[in-house]
C-alpha cells in the first residue's frame, strides 16, 4: 500500500488526470477532444489542474497574458518551470499538451517541497486565435497588447477581450513579463507527434533541437474570364499557375532534404477567386509553411522558393505578391540541461535517445530566455492532432520520473 506521502510517481493518478481532462471537451460526446482557448471546456480543464494542485498546498495565479502559474507559496529563490498547454486543435487527441501539464502536477504531488512552478500556457495551438503560442510570446515580450488585439476567435472576440475573465490585462503586461532570474530552467514534456520513438520501442526521448519555421502568404494574380469563350492559349489562369508552383515546392523540399534532413514545405490553405464553376480563376492565395533544422537551409530555400514562384509566373504572365508572416529560427536546447536530463535518466536506468522536434512548442519561445529542454513521450504510430492520438501511460510515467529526478537534484 502506498501512503499519501509517497514520493513515487503514480501511474493511476496520471491515468485519472488524462481521463478527467479528456472529458472536458466542447464537442463531447462526439469523436475527439476540442478545447478552444478561454472556452468553458478549457476553463474546466484549468480548474481541475488548479484544484488538484491545491490538495498539496500549491496556489495558482493567471498572468496578464492568460497563462496559469501554479506553485507553493512562500518559496524564496529561483524555481524550475515545467508545463505545456491544455488548449487543443478541433477534434484533437487526449495527450497533446495535456501530458506536459499533468506530469509536473504529479511531481508536485510527490515532492510538495520541490522548487517547481507548473505552467499552463494559453493558446499554444493557434487554432482558436489563428496564431500559435500567444501566451508564451506575450509573457516573453515577443507580442505586445496591440498585437494580441489583432487575433480573433470564431465569435469575433479578440484575445484581450476573450481572455479578460482569465486575467488577460493589457495594463499589467509591461510590468509582469517573464523575469528569467526567477527560474533555474524550463523543461517541457510533450508527446513526440512523430514515430521515431514508437518505431524503436522506446518510451522517452530528449529533444536537443527544435526546427525553425518560416511562414508566408502568397497571392497569384491572373485574369478571370469566361470559361467557355476564352481559348486555352489566351488564358492567364492563376490556379493552374499555383498548381505548378505547389508541385514544384514539393520537389524543392525533397531536394533541400539533401542539405538538411527533415526539411518540409506545406501549402495548407488555398483560396481561389472568384471560385466559380464557369470562370477562369483570376486570383489565388495560399499559405506556405517552410521548416528545417538548419537556418542556412531556410535562408537559401527562401530564395529558391521565390525563384520558383517567379519562374511559374513568367511562364504564364502572372503577377505575384509575397508576404512573410512568421520567422522562428531553429533552436538548440540548453546543453547543460540536456546533460542533466541524460544524467537523471541514467540514474533511473531509463534509456534516453536524443531526438529533434519538427513541431514547434512553447519551449521554442522560452529557449532564448531560459535554459530549456524537452522530454518527448512515444506517440503510437506518430499520430497526433487526431482522436486516435495515443501514448502509453507507462511511457508518460518514465518521462515524469526523469523530470522529477532532474528537479530533485
Ligand atoms: Zn502541443
PDB file of N, CA, C and O in Angstrom, residues 90-165:
ATOM      1  N   UNK A  90      -9.248  21.418 -32.994  1.00  0.00           N
ATOM      2  CA  UNK A  90     -10.585  20.814 -33.058  1.00  0.00           C
ATOM      3  C   UNK A  90     -10.464  19.300 -33.262  1.00  0.00           C
ATOM      4  O   UNK A  90      -9.626  18.850 -34.042  1.00  0.00           O
ATOM      5  N   UNK A  91     -11.283  18.541 -32.544  1.00  0.00           N
ATOM      6  CA  UNK A  91     -11.285  17.072 -32.579  1.00  0.00           C
ATOM      7  C   UNK A  91      -9.875  16.500 -32.490  1.00  0.00           C
ATOM      8  O   UNK A  91      -9.468  15.646 -33.276  1.00  0.00           O
ATOM      9  N   UNK A  92      -9.135  17.009 -31.523  1.00  0.00           N
ATOM     10  CA  UNK A  92      -7.772  16.521 -31.289  1.00  0.00           C
ATOM     11  C   UNK A  92      -7.761  15.303 -30.382  1.00  0.00           C
ATOM     12  O   UNK A  92      -8.802  14.676 -30.146  1.00  0.00           O
ATOM     13  N   UNK A  93      -6.552  14.985 -29.880  1.00  0.00           N
ATOM     14  CA  UNK A  93      -6.399  13.805 -29.038  1.00  0.00           C
ATOM     15  C   UNK A  93      -6.350  14.158 -27.561  1.00  0.00           C
ATOM     16  O   UNK A  93      -6.616  15.292 -27.163  1.00  0.00           O
ATOM     17  N   UNK A  94      -6.001  13.151 -26.748  1.00  0.00           N
ATOM     18  CA  UNK A  94      -6.019  13.307 -25.290  1.00  0.00           C
ATOM     19  C   UNK A  94      -4.689  13.773 -24.708  1.00  0.00           C
ATOM     20  O   UNK A  94      -4.638  14.155 -23.541  1.00  0.00           O
ATOM     21  N   UNK A  95      -3.623  13.688 -25.482  1.00  0.00           N
ATOM     22  CA  UNK A  95      -2.295  13.800 -24.880  1.00  0.00           C
ATOM     23  C   UNK A  95      -1.517  15.064 -25.234  1.00  0.00           C
ATOM     24  O   UNK A  95      -0.675  15.509 -24.468  1.00  0.00           O
ATOM     25  N   UNK A  96      -1.776  15.617 -26.421  1.00  0.00           N
ATOM     26  CA  UNK A  96      -1.036  16.791 -26.889  1.00  0.00           C
ATOM     27  C   UNK A  96      -1.215  17.936 -25.888  1.00  0.00           C
ATOM     28  O   UNK A  96      -2.334  18.420 -25.703  1.00  0.00           O
ATOM     29  N   UNK A  97      -0.143  18.355 -25.258  1.00  0.00           N
ATOM     30  CA  UNK A  97      -0.207  19.439 -24.276  1.00  0.00           C
ATOM     31  C   UNK A  97      -0.556  18.933 -22.886  1.00  0.00           C
ATOM     32  O   UNK A  97       0.137  19.229 -21.914  1.00  0.00           O
ATOM     33  N   UNK A  98      -1.607  18.118 -22.803  1.00  0.00           N
ATOM     34  CA  UNK A  98      -2.104  17.638 -21.504  1.00  0.00           C
ATOM     35  C   UNK A  98      -1.014  16.841 -20.773  1.00  0.00           C
ATOM     36  O   UNK A  98      -0.802  17.017 -19.561  1.00  0.00           O
ATOM     37  N   UNK A  99      -0.305  15.984 -21.520  1.00  0.00           N
ATOM     38  CA  UNK A  99       0.752  15.168 -20.905  1.00  0.00           C
ATOM     39  C   UNK A  99       1.769  16.053 -20.184  1.00  0.00           C
ATOM     40  O   UNK A  99       2.239  15.717 -19.091  1.00  0.00           O
ATOM     41  N   UNK A 100       2.093  17.196 -20.796  1.00  0.00           N
ATOM     42  CA  UNK A 100       3.112  18.086 -20.241  1.00  0.00           C
ATOM     43  C   UNK A 100       2.632  18.931 -19.079  1.00  0.00           C
ATOM     44  O   UNK A 100       3.429  19.626 -18.442  1.00  0.00           O
ATOM     45  N   UNK A 101       1.322  18.907 -18.815  1.00  0.00           N
ATOM     46  CA  UNK A 101       0.783  19.611 -17.648  1.00  0.00           C
ATOM     47  C   UNK A 101       0.611  18.634 -16.476  1.00  0.00           C
ATOM     48  O   UNK A 101       0.971  18.945 -15.339  1.00  0.00           O
ATOM     49  N   UNK A 102       0.088  17.437 -16.784  1.00  0.00           N
ATOM     50  CA  UNK A 102      -0.160  16.501 -15.676  1.00  0.00           C
ATOM     51  C   UNK A 102       1.159  15.927 -15.125  1.00  0.00           C
ATOM     52  O   UNK A 102       1.222  15.553 -13.952  1.00  0.00           O
ATOM     53  N   UNK A 103       2.212  15.899 -15.941  1.00  0.00           N
ATOM     54  CA  UNK A 103       3.491  15.365 -15.448  1.00  0.00           C
ATOM     55  C   UNK A 103       4.070  16.223 -14.315  1.00  0.00           C
ATOM     56  O   UNK A 103       4.337  15.705 -13.226  1.00  0.00           O
ATOM     57  N   UNK A 104       4.255  17.539 -14.510  1.00  0.00           N
ATOM     58  CA  UNK A 104       4.761  18.330 -13.376  1.00  0.00           C
ATOM     59  C   UNK A 104       3.769  18.416 -12.224  1.00  0.00           C
ATOM     60  O   UNK A 104       4.177  18.565 -11.070  1.00  0.00           O
ATOM     61  N   UNK A 105       2.459  18.310 -12.507  1.00  0.00           N
ATOM     62  CA  UNK A 105       1.478  18.256 -11.422  1.00  0.00           C
ATOM     63  C   UNK A 105       1.759  17.035 -10.543  1.00  0.00           C
ATOM     64  O   UNK A 105       1.743  17.123  -9.306  1.00  0.00           O
ATOM     65  N   UNK A 106       2.035  15.895 -11.182  1.00  0.00           N
ATOM     66  CA  UNK A 106       2.337  14.669 -10.433  1.00  0.00           C
ATOM     67  C   UNK A 106       3.641  14.831  -9.639  1.00  0.00           C
ATOM     68  O   UNK A 106       3.759  14.331  -8.517  1.00  0.00           O
ATOM     69  N   UNK A 107       4.613  15.561 -10.213  1.00  0.00           N
ATOM     70  CA  UNK A 107       5.862  15.819  -9.476  1.00  0.00           C
ATOM     71  C   UNK A 107       5.569  16.643  -8.220  1.00  0.00           C
ATOM     72  O   UNK A 107       6.095  16.364  -7.137  1.00  0.00           O
ATOM     73  N   UNK A 108       4.690  17.634  -8.365  1.00  0.00           N
ATOM     74  CA  UNK A 108       4.306  18.459  -7.196  1.00  0.00           C
ATOM     75  C   UNK A 108       3.664  17.604  -6.108  1.00  0.00           C
ATOM     76  O   UNK A 108       3.895  17.810  -4.913  1.00  0.00           O
ATOM     77  N   UNK A 109       2.845  16.628  -6.537  1.00  0.00           N
ATOM     78  CA  UNK A 109       2.189  15.748  -5.553  1.00  0.00           C
ATOM     79  C   UNK A 109       3.216  14.918  -4.803  1.00  0.00           C
ATOM     80  O   UNK A 109       3.087  14.683  -3.595  1.00  0.00           O
ATOM     81  N   UNK A 110       4.225  14.447  -5.539  1.00  0.00           N
ATOM     82  CA  UNK A 110       5.220  13.549  -4.921  1.00  0.00           C
ATOM     83  C   UNK A 110       6.271  14.304  -4.139  1.00  0.00           C
ATOM     84  O   UNK A 110       6.846  13.769  -3.205  1.00  0.00           O
ATOM     85  N   UNK A 111       6.553  15.524  -4.594  1.00  0.00           N
ATOM     86  CA  UNK A 111       7.577  16.336  -3.927  1.00  0.00           C
ATOM     87  C   UNK A 111       6.991  17.724  -3.661  1.00  0.00           C
ATOM     88  O   UNK A 111       7.363  18.690  -4.331  1.00  0.00           O
ATOM     89  N   UNK A 112       6.058  17.827  -2.698  1.00  0.00           N
ATOM     90  CA  UNK A 112       5.386  19.122  -2.484  1.00  0.00           C
ATOM     91  C   UNK A 112       6.372  20.253  -2.166  1.00  0.00           C
ATOM     92  O   UNK A 112       6.069  21.417  -2.394  1.00  0.00           O
ATOM     93  N   UNK A 113       7.566  19.900  -1.659  1.00  0.00           N
ATOM     94  CA  UNK A 113       8.541  20.946  -1.321  1.00  0.00           C
ATOM     95  C   UNK A 113       9.458  21.276  -2.505  1.00  0.00           C
ATOM     96  O   UNK A 113      10.346  22.111  -2.381  1.00  0.00           O
ATOM     97  N   UNK A 114       9.253  20.609  -3.630  1.00  0.00           N
ATOM     98  CA  UNK A 114      10.156  20.801  -4.772  1.00  0.00           C
ATOM     99  C   UNK A 114      10.116  22.252  -5.260  1.00  0.00           C
ATOM    100  O   UNK A 114       9.052  22.876  -5.262  1.00  0.00           O
ATOM    101  N   UNK A 115      11.270  22.785  -5.659  1.00  0.00           N
ATOM    102  CA  UNK A 115      11.288  24.136  -6.223  1.00  0.00           C
ATOM    103  C   UNK A 115      10.753  24.101  -7.654  1.00  0.00           C
ATOM    104  O   UNK A 115      11.518  24.096  -8.613  1.00  0.00           O
ATOM    105  N   UNK A 116       9.446  24.050  -7.769  1.00  0.00           N
ATOM    106  CA  UNK A 116       8.830  23.826  -9.082  1.00  0.00           C
ATOM    107  C   UNK A 116       7.599  24.702  -9.260  1.00  0.00           C
ATOM    108  O   UNK A 116       6.752  24.776  -8.374  1.00  0.00           O
ATOM    109  N   UNK A 117       7.530  25.342 -10.409  1.00  0.00           N
ATOM    110  CA  UNK A 117       6.314  26.056 -10.804  1.00  0.00           C
ATOM    111  C   UNK A 117       5.746  25.366 -12.033  1.00  0.00           C
ATOM    112  O   UNK A 117       6.454  25.160 -13.011  1.00  0.00           O
ATOM    113  N   UNK A 118       4.469  24.987 -11.956  1.00  0.00           N
ATOM    114  CA  UNK A 118       3.789  24.371 -13.106  1.00  0.00           C
ATOM    115  C   UNK A 118       3.144  25.492 -13.911  1.00  0.00           C
ATOM    116  O   UNK A 118       2.524  26.385 -13.342  1.00  0.00           O
ATOM    117  N   UNK A 119       3.310  25.443 -15.228  1.00  0.00           N
ATOM    118  CA  UNK A 119       2.697  26.491 -16.053  1.00  0.00           C
ATOM    119  C   UNK A 119       1.774  25.866 -17.100  1.00  0.00           C
ATOM    120  O   UNK A 119       2.076  24.816 -17.669  1.00  0.00           O
ATOM    121  N   UNK A 120       0.626  26.519 -17.294  1.00  0.00           N
ATOM    122  CA  UNK A 120      -0.280  26.157 -18.391  1.00  0.00           C
ATOM    123  C   UNK A 120      -0.274  27.338 -19.356  1.00  0.00           C
ATOM    124  O   UNK A 120      -0.770  28.419 -19.020  1.00  0.00           O
ATOM    125  N   UNK A 121       0.339  27.155 -20.512  1.00  0.00           N
ATOM    126  CA  UNK A 121       0.393  28.242 -21.485  1.00  0.00           C
ATOM    127  C   UNK A 121      -0.936  28.362 -22.222  1.00  0.00           C
ATOM    128  O   UNK A 121      -1.571  27.362 -22.544  1.00  0.00           O
ATOM    129  N   UNK A 122      -1.329  29.607 -22.500  1.00  0.00           N
ATOM    130  CA  UNK A 122      -2.582  29.854 -23.217  1.00  0.00           C
ATOM    131  C   UNK A 122      -2.340  29.876 -24.726  1.00  0.00           C
ATOM    132  O   UNK A 122      -1.304  30.350 -25.187  1.00  0.00           O
ATOM    133  N   UNK A 123      -3.312  29.363 -25.451  1.00  0.00           N
ATOM    134  CA  UNK A 123      -3.325  29.384 -26.924  1.00  0.00           C
ATOM    135  C   UNK A 123      -1.995  28.960 -27.534  1.00  0.00           C
ATOM    136  O   UNK A 123      -1.321  29.703 -28.231  1.00  0.00           O
ATOM    137  N   UNK A 124      -1.625  27.708 -27.264  1.00  0.00           N
ATOM    138  CA  UNK A 124      -0.421  27.160 -27.900  1.00  0.00           C
ATOM    139  C   UNK A 124      -0.714  26.770 -29.340  1.00  0.00           C
ATOM    140  O   UNK A 124       0.086  26.999 -30.249  1.00  0.00           O
ATOM    141  N   UNK A 125      -1.886  26.165 -29.570  1.00  0.00           N
ATOM    142  CA  UNK A 125      -2.152  25.567 -30.883  1.00  0.00           C
ATOM    143  C   UNK A 125      -2.341  26.592 -31.998  1.00  0.00           C
ATOM    144  O   UNK A 125      -2.015  26.330 -33.146  1.00  0.00           O
ATOM    145  N   UNK A 126      -2.927  27.720 -31.652  1.00  0.00           N
ATOM    146  CA  UNK A 126      -3.173  28.711 -32.699  1.00  0.00           C
ATOM    147  C   UNK A 126      -4.433  28.435 -33.508  1.00  0.00           C
ATOM    148  O   UNK A 126      -4.668  29.089 -34.515  1.00  0.00           O
ATOM    149  N   UNK A 127      -5.237  27.454 -33.074  1.00  0.00           N
ATOM    150  CA  UNK A 127      -6.465  27.176 -33.827  1.00  0.00           C
ATOM    151  C   UNK A 127      -7.660  27.949 -33.265  1.00  0.00           C
ATOM    152  O   UNK A 127      -8.705  28.010 -33.889  1.00  0.00           O
ATOM    153  N   UNK A 128      -7.511  28.561 -32.078  1.00  0.00           N
ATOM    154  CA  UNK A 128      -8.601  29.394 -31.562  1.00  0.00           C
ATOM    155  C   UNK A 128      -8.440  30.839 -32.050  1.00  0.00           C
ATOM    156  O   UNK A 128      -9.389  31.462 -32.501  1.00  0.00           O
ATOM    157  N   UNK A 129      -7.193  31.362 -31.954  1.00  0.00           N
ATOM    158  CA  UNK A 129      -6.953  32.777 -32.303  1.00  0.00           C
ATOM    159  C   UNK A 129      -6.069  32.955 -33.538  1.00  0.00           C
ATOM    160  O   UNK A 129      -5.529  34.025 -33.777  1.00  0.00           O
ATOM    161  N   UNK A 130      -5.882  31.870 -34.301  1.00  0.00           N
ATOM    162  CA  UNK A 130      -5.225  31.935 -35.616  1.00  0.00           C
ATOM    163  C   UNK A 130      -3.723  32.204 -35.560  1.00  0.00           C
ATOM    164  O   UNK A 130      -3.090  32.455 -36.576  1.00  0.00           O
ATOM    165  N   UNK A 131      -3.149  32.172 -34.375  1.00  0.00           N
ATOM    166  CA  UNK A 131      -1.695  32.216 -34.286  1.00  0.00           C
ATOM    167  C   UNK A 131      -1.287  31.463 -33.033  1.00  0.00           C
ATOM    168  O   UNK A 131      -1.882  31.657 -31.971  1.00  0.00           O
ATOM    169  N   UNK A 132      -0.268  30.640 -33.149  1.00  0.00           N
ATOM    170  CA  UNK A 132       0.134  29.777 -32.048  1.00  0.00           C
ATOM    171  C   UNK A 132       1.011  30.462 -31.019  1.00  0.00           C
ATOM    172  O   UNK A 132       1.619  31.493 -31.288  1.00  0.00           O
ATOM    173  N   UNK A 133       1.062  29.871 -29.834  1.00  0.00           N
ATOM    174  CA  UNK A 133       1.964  30.257 -28.759  1.00  0.00           C
ATOM    175  C   UNK A 133       1.802  31.721 -28.357  1.00  0.00           C
ATOM    176  O   UNK A 133       2.768  32.418 -28.082  1.00  0.00           O
ATOM    177  N   UNK A 134       0.553  32.169 -28.307  1.00  0.00           N
ATOM    178  CA  UNK A 134       0.295  33.577 -27.968  1.00  0.00           C
ATOM    179  C   UNK A 134       0.646  33.854 -26.508  1.00  0.00           C
ATOM    180  O   UNK A 134       1.241  34.890 -26.198  1.00  0.00           O
ATOM    181  N   UNK A 135       0.287  32.925 -25.613  1.00  0.00           N
ATOM    182  CA  UNK A 135       0.547  33.145 -24.186  1.00  0.00           C
ATOM    183  C   UNK A 135       2.033  33.253 -23.904  1.00  0.00           C
ATOM    184  O   UNK A 135       2.485  34.177 -23.200  1.00  0.00           O
ATOM    185  N   UNK A 136       2.817  32.335 -24.459  1.00  0.00           N
ATOM    186  CA  UNK A 136       4.261  32.361 -24.182  1.00  0.00           C
ATOM    187  C   UNK A 136       4.933  33.540 -24.894  1.00  0.00           C
ATOM    188  O   UNK A 136       5.853  34.157 -24.360  1.00  0.00           O
ATOM    189  N   UNK A 137       4.448  33.881 -26.084  1.00  0.00           N
ATOM    190  CA  UNK A 137       5.054  35.016 -26.791  1.00  0.00           C
ATOM    191  C   UNK A 137       4.727  36.340 -26.112  1.00  0.00           C
ATOM    192  O   UNK A 137       5.529  37.272 -26.135  1.00  0.00           O
ATOM    193  N   UNK A 138       3.550  36.420 -25.495  1.00  0.00           N
ATOM    194  CA  UNK A 138       3.218  37.616 -24.733  1.00  0.00           C
ATOM    195  C   UNK A 138       4.098  37.725 -23.500  1.00  0.00           C
ATOM    196  O   UNK A 138       4.728  38.762 -23.246  1.00  0.00           O
ATOM    197  N   UNK A 139       4.202  36.621 -22.770  1.00  0.00           N
ATOM    198  CA  UNK A 139       4.941  36.613 -21.490  1.00  0.00           C
ATOM    199  C   UNK A 139       6.424  36.935 -21.701  1.00  0.00           C
ATOM    200  O   UNK A 139       7.066  37.573 -20.867  1.00  0.00           O
ATOM    201  N   UNK A 140       6.983  36.499 -22.827  1.00  0.00           N
ATOM    202  CA  UNK A 140       8.406  36.746 -23.083  1.00  0.00           C
ATOM    203  C   UNK A 140       8.638  38.047 -23.850  1.00  0.00           C
ATOM    204  O   UNK A 140       9.770  38.361 -24.215  1.00  0.00           O
ATOM    205  N   UNK A 141       7.564  38.808 -24.102  1.00  0.00           N
ATOM    206  CA  UNK A 141       7.728  40.136 -24.693  1.00  0.00           C
ATOM    207  C   UNK A 141       7.763  40.159 -26.211  1.00  0.00           C
ATOM    208  O   UNK A 141       7.985  41.201 -26.812  1.00  0.00           O
ATOM    209  N   UNK A 142       7.526  39.020 -26.842  1.00  0.00           N
ATOM    210  CA  UNK A 142       7.564  38.965 -28.308  1.00  0.00           C
ATOM    211  C   UNK A 142       6.308  39.538 -28.960  1.00  0.00           C
ATOM    212  O   UNK A 142       6.325  39.913 -30.127  1.00  0.00           O
ATOM    213  N   UNK A 143       5.213  39.588 -28.201  1.00  0.00           N
ATOM    214  CA  UNK A 143       3.976  40.179 -28.718  1.00  0.00           C
ATOM    215  C   UNK A 143       3.477  41.208 -27.700  1.00  0.00           C
ATOM    216  O   UNK A 143       3.498  40.970 -26.494  1.00  0.00           O
ATOM    217  N   UNK A 144       3.022  42.344 -28.202  1.00  0.00           N
ATOM    218  CA  UNK A 144       2.506  43.406 -27.345  1.00  0.00           C
ATOM    219  C   UNK A 144       0.978  43.305 -27.297  1.00  0.00           C
ATOM    220  O   UNK A 144       0.364  42.585 -28.085  1.00  0.00           O
ATOM    221  N   UNK A 145       0.394  44.089 -26.386  1.00  0.00           N
ATOM    222  CA  UNK A 145      -1.079  44.099 -26.281  1.00  0.00           C
ATOM    223  C   UNK A 145      -1.701  44.444 -27.629  1.00  0.00           C
ATOM    224  O   UNK A 145      -2.709  43.857 -28.036  1.00  0.00           O
ATOM    225  N   UNK A 146      -1.064  45.395 -28.334  1.00  0.00           N
ATOM    226  CA  UNK A 146      -1.624  45.806 -29.634  1.00  0.00           C
ATOM    227  C   UNK A 146      -1.568  44.668 -30.649  1.00  0.00           C
ATOM    228  O   UNK A 146      -2.394  44.592 -31.564  1.00  0.00           O
ATOM    229  N   UNK A 147      -0.566  43.766 -30.500  1.00  0.00           N
ATOM    230  CA  UNK A 147      -0.508  42.584 -31.381  1.00  0.00           C
ATOM    231  C   UNK A 147      -1.615  41.609 -30.998  1.00  0.00           C
ATOM    232  O   UNK A 147      -2.336  41.094 -31.860  1.00  0.00           O
ATOM    233  N   UNK A 148      -1.733  41.332 -29.691  1.00  0.00           N
ATOM    234  CA  UNK A 148      -2.711  40.340 -29.221  1.00  0.00           C
ATOM    235  C   UNK A 148      -4.139  40.753 -29.580  1.00  0.00           C
ATOM    236  O   UNK A 148      -5.005  39.915 -29.795  1.00  0.00           O
ATOM    237  N   UNK A 149      -4.348  42.054 -29.670  1.00  0.00           N
ATOM    238  CA  UNK A 149      -5.673  42.572 -30.001  1.00  0.00           C
ATOM    239  C   UNK A 149      -6.085  42.203 -31.437  1.00  0.00           C
ATOM    240  O   UNK A 149      -7.267  42.172 -31.777  1.00  0.00           O
ATOM    241  N   UNK A 150      -5.094  41.919 -32.278  1.00  0.00           N
ATOM    242  CA  UNK A 150      -5.385  41.615 -33.695  1.00  0.00           C
ATOM    243  C   UNK A 150      -5.972  40.216 -33.880  1.00  0.00           C
ATOM    244  O   UNK A 150      -6.582  39.938 -34.903  1.00  0.00           O
ATOM    245  N   UNK A 151      -5.718  39.317 -32.908  1.00  0.00           N
ATOM    246  CA  UNK A 151      -6.097  37.916 -33.111  1.00  0.00           C
ATOM    247  C   UNK A 151      -7.481  37.642 -32.534  1.00  0.00           C
ATOM    248  O   UNK A 151      -7.738  37.913 -31.367  1.00  0.00           O
ATOM    249  N   UNK A 152      -8.359  37.110 -33.408  1.00  0.00           N
ATOM    250  CA  UNK A 152      -9.765  36.921 -33.011  1.00  0.00           C
ATOM    251  C   UNK A 152     -10.169  35.460 -33.081  1.00  0.00           C
ATOM    252  O   UNK A 152      -9.671  34.703 -33.913  1.00  0.00           O
ATOM    253  N   UNK A 153     -11.101  35.072 -32.205  1.00  0.00           N
ATOM    254  CA  UNK A 153     -11.642  33.707 -32.261  1.00  0.00           C
ATOM    255  C   UNK A 153     -12.845  33.654 -33.205  1.00  0.00           C
ATOM    256  O   UNK A 153     -13.210  34.668 -33.811  1.00  0.00           O
ATOM    257  N   UNK A 154     -13.477  32.490 -33.304  1.00  0.00           N
ATOM    258  CA  UNK A 154     -14.552  32.327 -34.303  1.00  0.00           C
ATOM    259  C   UNK A 154     -15.793  33.144 -33.943  1.00  0.00           C
ATOM    260  O   UNK A 154     -16.675  33.343 -34.773  1.00  0.00           O
ATOM    261  N   UNK A 155     -15.884  33.634 -32.695  1.00  0.00           N
ATOM    262  CA  UNK A 155     -17.002  34.505 -32.321  1.00  0.00           C
ATOM    263  C   UNK A 155     -16.694  35.970 -32.608  1.00  0.00           C
ATOM    264  O   UNK A 155     -17.492  36.843 -32.301  1.00  0.00           O
ATOM    265  N   UNK A 156     -15.486  36.230 -33.113  1.00  0.00           N
ATOM    266  CA  UNK A 156     -15.103  37.605 -33.406  1.00  0.00           C
ATOM    267  C   UNK A 156     -14.505  38.332 -32.216  1.00  0.00           C
ATOM    268  O   UNK A 156     -14.192  39.521 -32.311  1.00  0.00           O
ATOM    269  N   UNK A 157     -14.355  37.626 -31.081  1.00  0.00           N
ATOM    270  CA  UNK A 157     -13.775  38.276 -29.892  1.00  0.00           C
ATOM    271  C   UNK A 157     -12.255  38.227 -29.987  1.00  0.00           C
ATOM    272  O   UNK A 157     -11.688  37.186 -30.325  1.00  0.00           O
ATOM    273  N   UNK A 158     -11.588  39.356 -29.715  1.00  0.00           N
ATOM    274  CA  UNK A 158     -10.130  39.336 -29.783  1.00  0.00           C
ATOM    275  C   UNK A 158      -9.537  38.766 -28.498  1.00  0.00           C
ATOM    276  O   UNK A 158     -10.232  38.569 -27.499  1.00  0.00           O
ATOM    277  N   UNK A 159      -8.237  38.467 -28.553  1.00  0.00           N
ATOM    278  CA  UNK A 159      -7.561  37.779 -27.453  1.00  0.00           C
ATOM    279  C   UNK A 159      -7.709  38.537 -26.134  1.00  0.00           C
ATOM    280  O   UNK A 159      -7.896  37.935 -25.080  1.00  0.00           O
ATOM    281  N   UNK A 160      -7.644  39.876 -26.207  1.00  0.00           N
ATOM    282  CA  UNK A 160      -7.702  40.671 -24.972  1.00  0.00           C
ATOM    283  C   UNK A 160      -9.085  40.592 -24.330  1.00  0.00           C
ATOM    284  O   UNK A 160      -9.198  40.402 -23.118  1.00  0.00           O
ATOM    285  N   UNK A 161     -10.125  40.699 -25.138  1.00  0.00           N
ATOM    286  CA  UNK A 161     -11.472  40.688 -24.531  1.00  0.00           C
ATOM    287  C   UNK A 161     -11.885  39.266 -24.134  1.00  0.00           C
ATOM    288  O   UNK A 161     -12.444  39.059 -23.063  1.00  0.00           O
ATOM    289  N   UNK A 162     -11.576  38.271 -24.983  1.00  0.00           N
ATOM    290  CA  UNK A 162     -11.940  36.885 -24.634  1.00  0.00           C
ATOM    291  C   UNK A 162     -11.170  36.406 -23.409  1.00  0.00           C
ATOM    292  O   UNK A 162     -11.658  35.587 -22.628  1.00  0.00           O
ATOM    293  N   UNK A 163      -9.959  36.927 -23.219  1.00  0.00           N
ATOM    294  CA  UNK A 163      -9.124  36.472 -22.112  1.00  0.00           C
ATOM    295  C   UNK A 163      -9.317  37.249 -20.820  1.00  0.00           C
ATOM    296  O   UNK A 163      -8.762  36.868 -19.778  1.00  0.00           O
ATOM    297  N   UNK A 164     -10.118  38.310 -20.867  1.00  0.00           N
ATOM    298  CA  UNK A 164     -10.280  39.156 -19.669  1.00  0.00           C
ATOM    299  C   UNK A 164     -10.711  38.364 -18.442  1.00  0.00           C
ATOM    300  O   UNK A 164     -10.140  38.551 -17.355  1.00  0.00           O
ATOM    301  N   UNK A 165     -11.688  37.426 -18.568  1.00  0.00           N
ATOM    302  CA  UNK A 165     -12.071  36.648 -17.370  1.00  0.00           C
ATOM    303  C   UNK A 165     -10.949  35.765 -16.853  1.00  0.00           C
ATOM    304  O   UNK A 165     -11.039  35.228 -15.747  1.00  0.00           O
TER     305      UNK A 165
END
